[in-house]
Amino acid sequence: MPITGECFCGSIKYAINGSLKDARSCHCSRCRKAFSAQASSYALVEHDEFEWLQGADLLTRYQTQPGFGLQFCSRCGSTLCGTFNGLVHGITLGCINGDPEVEIGYHLFVGSRAAWEVIPEGVTTYEEGAPEND
């Protein structure tokens, strides 16, 4: 059964014919702005397991750095996915329908989290990015 998701207004829909990997939450100031939240919730996908079902022509792209970017719904503004070299690289967990059967494995850039955010005890955190060998 594929994992499905959609934007807030329902104009853009997608399916993932595989599993999500490496779910994480990033607390840096850039993610807080891009996701309009205290942090991002994001998981990686294999680009060949991802497909737009509806509304791909309504996607707006924003390049965050060379090769990397985010895609949004041009109608409602929902951040739907991240891209690498033009291909879907990961998806935002907030736009998934139902239970994606994945848990956040770690929290990144907690050293720059918002002053009002409290990180739960007992979760794996990194002051900056995760070490390469984790």
Short mmCIF file of N, CA and C in Angstrom, two decimals:
data_model
loop_
_atom_site.label_atom_id
_atom_site.label_comp_id
_atom_site.label_asym_id
_atom_site.label_seq_id
_atom_site.Cartn_x
_atom_site.Cartn_y
_atom_site.Cartn_z
N MET A 1 0.85 -1.18 0.00
CA MET A 1 0.00 0.00 0.00
C MET A 1 0.90 1.24 0.00
N PRO A 2 0.73 2.12 -0.96
CA PRO A 2 1.61 3.30 -1.01
C PRO A 2 1.31 4.29 0.12
N ILE A 3 2.32 5.06 0.46
CA ILE A 3 2.16 6.19 1.37
C ILE A 3 1.68 7.34 0.51
N THR A 4 0.64 8.04 0.95
CA THR A 4 0.13 9.17 0.18
C THR A 4 0.21 10.45 0.99
N GLY A 5 0.20 11.55 0.28
CA GLY A 5 0.22 12.85 0.92
C GLY A 5 -0.36 13.90 0.01
N GLU A 6 -0.61 15.06 0.59
CA GLU A 6 -1.18 16.15 -0.19
C GLU A 6 -0.95 17.47 0.53
N CYS A 7 -1.12 18.54 -0.20
CA CYS A 7 -1.00 19.87 0.39
C CYS A 7 -2.27 20.23 1.17
N PHE A 8 -2.24 21.35 1.85
CA PHE A 8 -3.36 21.80 2.68
C PHE A 8 -4.66 21.95 1.89
N CYS A 9 -4.59 22.51 0.69
CA CYS A 9 -5.82 22.73 -0.08
C CYS A 9 -6.22 21.50 -0.91
N GLY A 10 -5.37 20.48 -0.98
CA GLY A 10 -5.69 19.25 -1.70
C GLY A 10 -5.47 19.31 -3.19
N SER A 11 -4.87 20.39 -3.69
CA SER A 11 -4.64 20.53 -5.12
C SER A 11 -3.50 19.66 -5.63
N ILE A 12 -2.52 19.39 -4.76
CA ILE A 12 -1.36 18.57 -5.13
C ILE A 12 -1.38 17.31 -4.29
N LYS A 13 -1.24 16.17 -4.96
CA LYS A 13 -1.24 14.87 -4.27
C LYS A 13 -0.07 14.04 -4.79
N TYR A 14 0.46 13.18 -3.91
CA TYR A 14 1.57 12.31 -4.30
C TYR A 14 1.43 10.95 -3.66
N ALA A 15 2.23 10.01 -4.18
CA ALA A 15 2.30 8.65 -3.60
C ALA A 15 3.76 8.23 -3.55
N ILE A 16 4.08 7.44 -2.53
CA ILE A 16 5.40 6.86 -2.38
C ILE A 16 5.21 5.35 -2.35
N ASN A 17 5.77 4.68 -3.33
CA ASN A 17 5.68 3.22 -3.42
C ASN A 17 6.94 2.61 -2.82
N GLY A 18 7.11 2.83 -1.54
CA GLY A 18 8.28 2.36 -0.81
C GLY A 18 8.16 2.84 0.62
N SER A 19 9.28 2.91 1.30
CA SER A 19 9.26 3.33 2.70
C SER A 19 10.04 4.63 2.87
N LEU A 20 9.75 5.30 3.96
CA LEU A 20 10.47 6.51 4.32
C LEU A 20 11.72 6.12 5.09
N LYS A 21 12.75 6.94 4.97
CA LYS A 21 14.02 6.63 5.62
C LYS A 21 14.56 7.86 6.34
N ASP A 22 15.35 7.63 7.36
CA ASP A 22 16.14 8.68 8.01
C ASP A 22 15.30 9.90 8.41
N ALA A 23 14.20 9.67 9.10
CA ALA A 23 13.34 10.79 9.54
C ALA A 23 14.07 11.61 10.59
N ARG A 24 13.96 12.94 10.44
CA ARG A 24 14.64 13.84 11.35
C ARG A 24 13.85 15.12 11.51
N SER A 25 14.23 15.88 12.52
CA SER A 25 13.62 17.18 12.76
C SER A 25 14.76 18.18 12.86
N CYS A 26 14.70 19.26 12.09
CA CYS A 26 15.74 20.27 12.10
C CYS A 26 15.20 21.54 12.76
N HIS A 27 15.97 22.11 13.66
CA HIS A 27 15.54 23.25 14.46
C HIS A 27 16.25 24.53 14.08
N CYS A 28 16.95 24.57 12.94
CA CYS A 28 17.68 25.78 12.54
C CYS A 28 16.70 26.88 12.14
N SER A 29 17.18 28.10 12.12
CA SER A 29 16.30 29.24 11.81
C SER A 29 15.75 29.16 10.38
N ARG A 30 16.51 28.61 9.45
CA ARG A 30 16.03 28.50 8.06
C ARG A 30 14.85 27.53 7.96
N CYS A 31 14.95 26.38 8.63
CA CYS A 31 13.85 25.42 8.61
C CYS A 31 12.62 25.97 9.32
N ARG A 32 12.83 26.69 10.41
CA ARG A 32 11.68 27.29 11.11
C ARG A 32 10.92 28.21 10.17
N LYS A 33 11.63 28.96 9.36
CA LYS A 33 10.97 29.88 8.42
C LYS A 33 10.33 29.13 7.26
N ALA A 34 11.05 28.16 6.70
CA ALA A 34 10.52 27.41 5.55
C ALA A 34 9.29 26.59 5.90
N PHE A 35 9.23 26.09 7.15
CA PHE A 35 8.13 25.22 7.55
C PHE A 35 7.11 25.93 8.45
N SER A 36 7.36 27.21 8.75
CA SER A 36 6.46 28.00 9.61
C SER A 36 6.14 27.27 10.91
N ALA A 37 7.18 26.73 11.53
CA ALA A 37 7.01 25.93 12.75
C ALA A 37 8.29 25.99 13.57
N GLN A 38 8.28 25.37 14.75
CA GLN A 38 9.48 25.36 15.59
C GLN A 38 10.59 24.53 14.97
N ALA A 39 10.25 23.63 14.06
CA ALA A 39 11.22 22.75 13.41
C ALA A 39 10.61 22.13 12.17
N SER A 40 11.45 21.52 11.37
CA SER A 40 10.96 20.74 10.24
C SER A 40 10.83 19.28 10.66
N SER A 41 9.96 18.55 10.01
CA SER A 41 9.86 17.10 10.16
C SER A 41 9.94 16.55 8.76
N TYR A 42 10.98 15.76 8.49
CA TYR A 42 11.35 15.43 7.13
C TYR A 42 11.90 14.02 7.08
N ALA A 43 11.61 13.29 6.01
CA ALA A 43 12.17 11.95 5.83
C ALA A 43 12.60 11.79 4.37
N LEU A 44 13.61 11.00 4.17
CA LEU A 44 14.13 10.76 2.83
C LEU A 44 13.29 9.72 2.10
N VAL A 45 13.26 9.85 0.77
CA VAL A 45 12.58 8.89 -0.10
C VAL A 45 13.50 8.59 -1.28
N GLU A 46 13.30 7.45 -1.87
CA GLU A 46 13.99 7.13 -3.13
C GLU A 46 13.21 7.81 -4.25
N HIS A 47 13.91 8.59 -5.08
CA HIS A 47 13.20 9.38 -6.10
C HIS A 47 12.42 8.51 -7.07
N ASP A 48 12.88 7.28 -7.32
CA ASP A 48 12.14 6.41 -8.25
C ASP A 48 10.93 5.75 -7.60
N GLU A 49 10.74 5.93 -6.28
CA GLU A 49 9.55 5.41 -5.59
C GLU A 49 8.50 6.51 -5.38
N PHE A 50 8.81 7.72 -5.79
CA PHE A 50 7.93 8.87 -5.57
C PHE A 50 7.26 9.26 -6.87
N GLU A 51 5.96 9.60 -6.79
CA GLU A 51 5.27 10.11 -7.99
C GLU A 51 4.22 11.13 -7.61
N TRP A 52 4.13 12.18 -8.42
CA TRP A 52 3.06 13.17 -8.27
C TRP A 52 1.81 12.57 -8.90
N LEU A 53 0.71 12.55 -8.18
CA LEU A 53 -0.55 12.01 -8.69
C LEU A 53 -1.42 13.10 -9.28
N GLN A 54 -1.28 14.31 -8.77
CA GLN A 54 -2.17 15.40 -9.19
C GLN A 54 -1.49 16.73 -8.85
N GLY A 55 -1.65 17.71 -9.73
CA GLY A 55 -1.26 19.07 -9.43
C GLY A 55 0.21 19.42 -9.53
N ALA A 56 1.02 18.58 -10.16
CA ALA A 56 2.46 18.88 -10.26
C ALA A 56 2.71 20.23 -10.92
N ASP A 57 1.80 20.64 -11.80
CA ASP A 57 1.95 21.94 -12.47
C ASP A 57 1.73 23.11 -11.50
N LEU A 58 1.23 22.85 -10.31
CA LEU A 58 1.00 23.90 -9.31
C LEU A 58 2.19 24.05 -8.34
N LEU A 59 3.23 23.24 -8.53
CA LEU A 59 4.39 23.33 -7.64
C LEU A 59 5.20 24.58 -7.92
N THR A 60 5.65 25.21 -6.86
CA THR A 60 6.59 26.31 -6.92
C THR A 60 7.89 25.83 -6.32
N ARG A 61 8.98 26.16 -6.96
CA ARG A 61 10.29 25.70 -6.50
C ARG A 61 11.10 26.85 -5.93
N TYR A 62 11.86 26.54 -4.88
CA TYR A 62 12.77 27.52 -4.30
C TYR A 62 14.11 26.83 -4.07
N GLN A 63 15.17 27.35 -4.66
CA GLN A 63 16.50 26.77 -4.48
C GLN A 63 17.10 27.32 -3.20
N THR A 64 17.39 26.44 -2.25
CA THR A 64 17.94 26.86 -0.96
C THR A 64 19.45 27.01 -1.02
N GLN A 65 20.10 26.20 -1.83
CA GLN A 65 21.54 26.28 -2.09
C GLN A 65 21.77 25.50 -3.38
N PRO A 66 22.92 25.65 -4.02
CA PRO A 66 23.13 24.95 -5.30
C PRO A 66 22.81 23.46 -5.21
N GLY A 67 21.92 23.01 -6.08
CA GLY A 67 21.51 21.61 -6.14
C GLY A 67 20.35 21.24 -5.23
N PHE A 68 20.13 21.99 -4.15
CA PHE A 68 19.08 21.68 -3.19
C PHE A 68 17.94 22.68 -3.25
N GLY A 69 16.73 22.23 -2.96
CA GLY A 69 15.59 23.13 -2.94
C GLY A 69 14.39 22.55 -2.24
N LEU A 70 13.35 23.35 -2.19
CA LEU A 70 12.06 22.95 -1.63
C LEU A 70 11.00 23.19 -2.68
N GLN A 71 9.91 22.42 -2.59
CA GLN A 71 8.77 22.63 -3.48
C GLN A 71 7.52 22.87 -2.63
N PHE A 72 6.74 23.86 -3.06
CA PHE A 72 5.56 24.33 -2.35
C PHE A 72 4.35 24.29 -3.26
N CYS A 73 3.16 24.24 -2.65
CA CYS A 73 1.93 24.43 -3.42
C CYS A 73 1.78 25.92 -3.69
N SER A 74 1.58 26.30 -4.94
CA SER A 74 1.43 27.71 -5.30
C SER A 74 0.09 28.28 -4.86
N ARG A 75 -0.85 27.43 -4.49
CA ARG A 75 -2.17 27.91 -4.03
C ARG A 75 -2.21 28.12 -2.52
N CYS A 76 -1.78 27.12 -1.74
CA CYS A 76 -1.93 27.21 -0.28
C CYS A 76 -0.61 27.40 0.46
N GLY A 77 0.52 27.21 -0.22
CA GLY A 77 1.82 27.44 0.39
C GLY A 77 2.42 26.28 1.15
N SER A 78 1.76 25.13 1.18
CA SER A 78 2.30 23.97 1.91
C SER A 78 3.66 23.57 1.36
N THR A 79 4.64 23.37 2.25
CA THR A 79 5.94 22.84 1.86
C THR A 79 5.76 21.33 1.74
N LEU A 80 5.96 20.79 0.54
CA LEU A 80 5.70 19.37 0.29
C LEU A 80 6.93 18.49 0.29
N CYS A 81 8.03 18.98 -0.27
CA CYS A 81 9.20 18.11 -0.41
C CYS A 81 10.47 18.92 -0.56
N GLY A 82 11.56 18.21 -0.42
CA GLY A 82 12.87 18.76 -0.72
C GLY A 82 13.39 18.08 -1.97
N THR A 83 14.23 18.79 -2.71
CA THR A 83 14.79 18.24 -3.94
C THR A 83 16.31 18.30 -3.91
N PHE A 84 16.92 17.42 -4.67
CA PHE A 84 18.36 17.44 -4.89
C PHE A 84 18.59 17.21 -6.38
N ASN A 85 19.25 18.13 -7.01
CA ASN A 85 19.49 18.09 -8.46
C ASN A 85 18.21 17.85 -9.25
N GLY A 86 17.14 18.51 -8.83
CA GLY A 86 15.87 18.46 -9.55
C GLY A 86 14.97 17.28 -9.25
N LEU A 87 15.44 16.33 -8.44
CA LEU A 87 14.63 15.15 -8.11
C LEU A 87 14.16 15.22 -6.67
N VAL A 88 12.98 14.68 -6.39
CA VAL A 88 12.48 14.65 -5.02
C VAL A 88 13.43 13.79 -4.18
N HIS A 89 13.86 14.36 -3.09
CA HIS A 89 14.88 13.77 -2.21
C HIS A 89 14.25 13.33 -0.88
N GLY A 90 13.26 14.09 -0.41
CA GLY A 90 12.59 13.80 0.85
C GLY A 90 11.27 14.53 0.91
N ILE A 91 10.46 14.13 1.86
CA ILE A 91 9.14 14.74 1.98
C ILE A 91 8.94 15.26 3.40
N THR A 92 8.06 16.24 3.51
CA THR A 92 7.70 16.78 4.81
C THR A 92 6.66 15.86 5.43
N LEU A 93 6.89 15.48 6.68
CA LEU A 93 6.00 14.51 7.32
C LEU A 93 4.62 15.07 7.60
N GLY A 94 4.50 16.38 7.73
CA GLY A 94 3.21 17.00 8.03
C GLY A 94 2.18 16.89 6.92
N CYS A 95 2.61 16.61 5.69
CA CYS A 95 1.67 16.51 4.57
C CYS A 95 1.27 15.08 4.23
N ILE A 96 1.74 14.12 5.03
CA ILE A 96 1.40 12.72 4.77
C ILE A 96 0.00 12.41 5.30
N ASN A 97 -0.73 11.60 4.55
CA ASN A 97 -2.04 11.11 4.99
C ASN A 97 -1.83 9.84 5.80
N GLY A 98 -2.45 9.74 6.97
CA GLY A 98 -2.36 8.53 7.77
C GLY A 98 -1.02 8.36 8.44
N ASP A 99 -0.73 7.14 8.84
CA ASP A 99 0.49 6.80 9.56
C ASP A 99 1.57 6.36 8.58
N PRO A 100 2.65 7.12 8.47
CA PRO A 100 3.72 6.75 7.54
C PRO A 100 4.64 5.65 8.07
N GLU A 101 4.38 5.18 9.29
CA GLU A 101 5.17 4.13 9.93
C GLU A 101 6.65 4.48 9.97
N VAL A 102 6.92 5.71 10.44
CA VAL A 102 8.29 6.17 10.63
C VAL A 102 8.29 7.05 11.88
N GLU A 103 9.41 7.06 12.58
CA GLU A 103 9.56 7.92 13.75
C GLU A 103 10.75 8.84 13.53
N ILE A 104 10.69 10.02 14.12
CA ILE A 104 11.82 10.94 14.08
C ILE A 104 12.99 10.26 14.80
N GLY A 105 14.11 10.10 14.12
CA GLY A 105 15.25 9.43 14.71
C GLY A 105 16.18 10.36 15.47
N TYR A 106 16.20 11.63 15.08
CA TYR A 106 17.10 12.59 15.73
C TYR A 106 16.68 14.02 15.42
N HIS A 107 17.21 14.93 16.21
CA HIS A 107 16.93 16.36 16.09
C HIS A 107 18.24 17.08 15.80
N LEU A 108 18.26 17.88 14.73
CA LEU A 108 19.45 18.60 14.28
C LEU A 108 19.40 20.07 14.67
N PHE A 109 20.54 20.68 14.79
CA PHE A 109 20.69 22.11 15.03
C PHE A 109 19.88 22.60 16.23
N VAL A 110 19.86 21.77 17.27
CA VAL A 110 19.13 22.20 18.47
C VAL A 110 19.85 23.35 19.17
N GLY A 111 21.12 23.56 18.85
CA GLY A 111 21.84 24.70 19.40
C GLY A 111 21.32 26.04 18.91
N SER A 112 20.60 26.04 17.80
CA SER A 112 20.03 27.29 17.29
C SER A 112 18.50 27.28 17.31
N ARG A 113 17.92 26.40 18.14
CA ARG A 113 16.45 26.34 18.22
C ARG A 113 15.90 27.67 18.74
N ALA A 114 14.60 27.85 18.54
CA ALA A 114 13.93 29.05 19.06
C ALA A 114 14.00 29.05 20.58
N ALA A 115 14.17 30.22 21.16
CA ALA A 115 14.31 30.35 22.62
C ALA A 115 13.10 29.77 23.36
N TRP A 116 11.93 29.78 22.74
CA TRP A 116 10.70 29.32 23.40
C TRP A 116 10.46 27.82 23.25
N GLU A 117 11.29 27.13 22.45
CA GLU A 117 11.08 25.70 22.23
C GLU A 117 11.76 24.86 23.30
N VAL A 118 11.08 23.83 23.76
CA VAL A 118 11.64 22.87 24.71
C VAL A 118 11.79 21.54 23.98
N ILE A 119 13.01 21.02 23.95
CA ILE A 119 13.27 19.73 23.32
C ILE A 119 12.97 18.64 24.35
N PRO A 120 12.20 17.62 24.01
CA PRO A 120 11.89 16.56 24.96
C PRO A 120 13.15 15.84 25.44
N GLU A 121 13.13 15.39 26.65
CA GLU A 121 14.25 14.60 27.19
C GLU A 121 14.25 13.22 26.55
N GLY A 122 15.44 12.66 26.43
CA GLY A 122 15.55 11.29 25.95
C GLY A 122 15.61 11.14 24.44
N VAL A 123 15.56 12.22 23.66
CA VAL A 123 15.66 12.11 22.21
C VAL A 123 17.10 12.37 21.79
N THR A 124 17.50 11.82 20.67
CA THR A 124 18.84 12.04 20.15
C THR A 124 18.91 13.43 19.54
N THR A 125 19.87 14.22 20.02
CA THR A 125 20.00 15.59 19.53
C THR A 125 21.44 15.86 19.12
N TYR A 126 21.58 16.81 18.20
CA TYR A 126 22.88 17.29 17.76
C TYR A 126 22.83 18.81 17.80
N GLU A 127 23.84 19.42 18.40
CA GLU A 127 23.89 20.88 18.47
C GLU A 127 23.89 21.49 17.07
N GLU A 128 24.57 20.82 16.14
CA GLU A 128 24.60 21.24 14.74
C GLU A 128 24.11 20.06 13.90
N GLY A 129 24.72 19.83 12.75
CA GLY A 129 24.32 18.70 11.91
C GLY A 129 24.76 17.38 12.50
N ALA A 130 24.15 16.30 12.05
CA ALA A 130 24.50 14.95 12.52
C ALA A 130 25.89 14.58 12.01
N PRO A 131 26.67 13.89 12.81
CA PRO A 131 27.98 13.42 12.33
C PRO A 131 27.79 12.53 11.10
N GLU A 132 28.73 12.57 10.21
CA GLU A 132 28.66 11.80 8.95
C GLU A 132 28.50 10.30 9.17
N ASN A 133 29.07 9.77 10.23
CA ASN A 133 29.02 8.32 10.43
C ASN A 133 27.85 7.87 11.28
N ASP A 134 26.90 8.73 11.59
CA ASP A 134 25.71 8.32 12.35
C ASP A 134 24.62 7.84 11.43
#
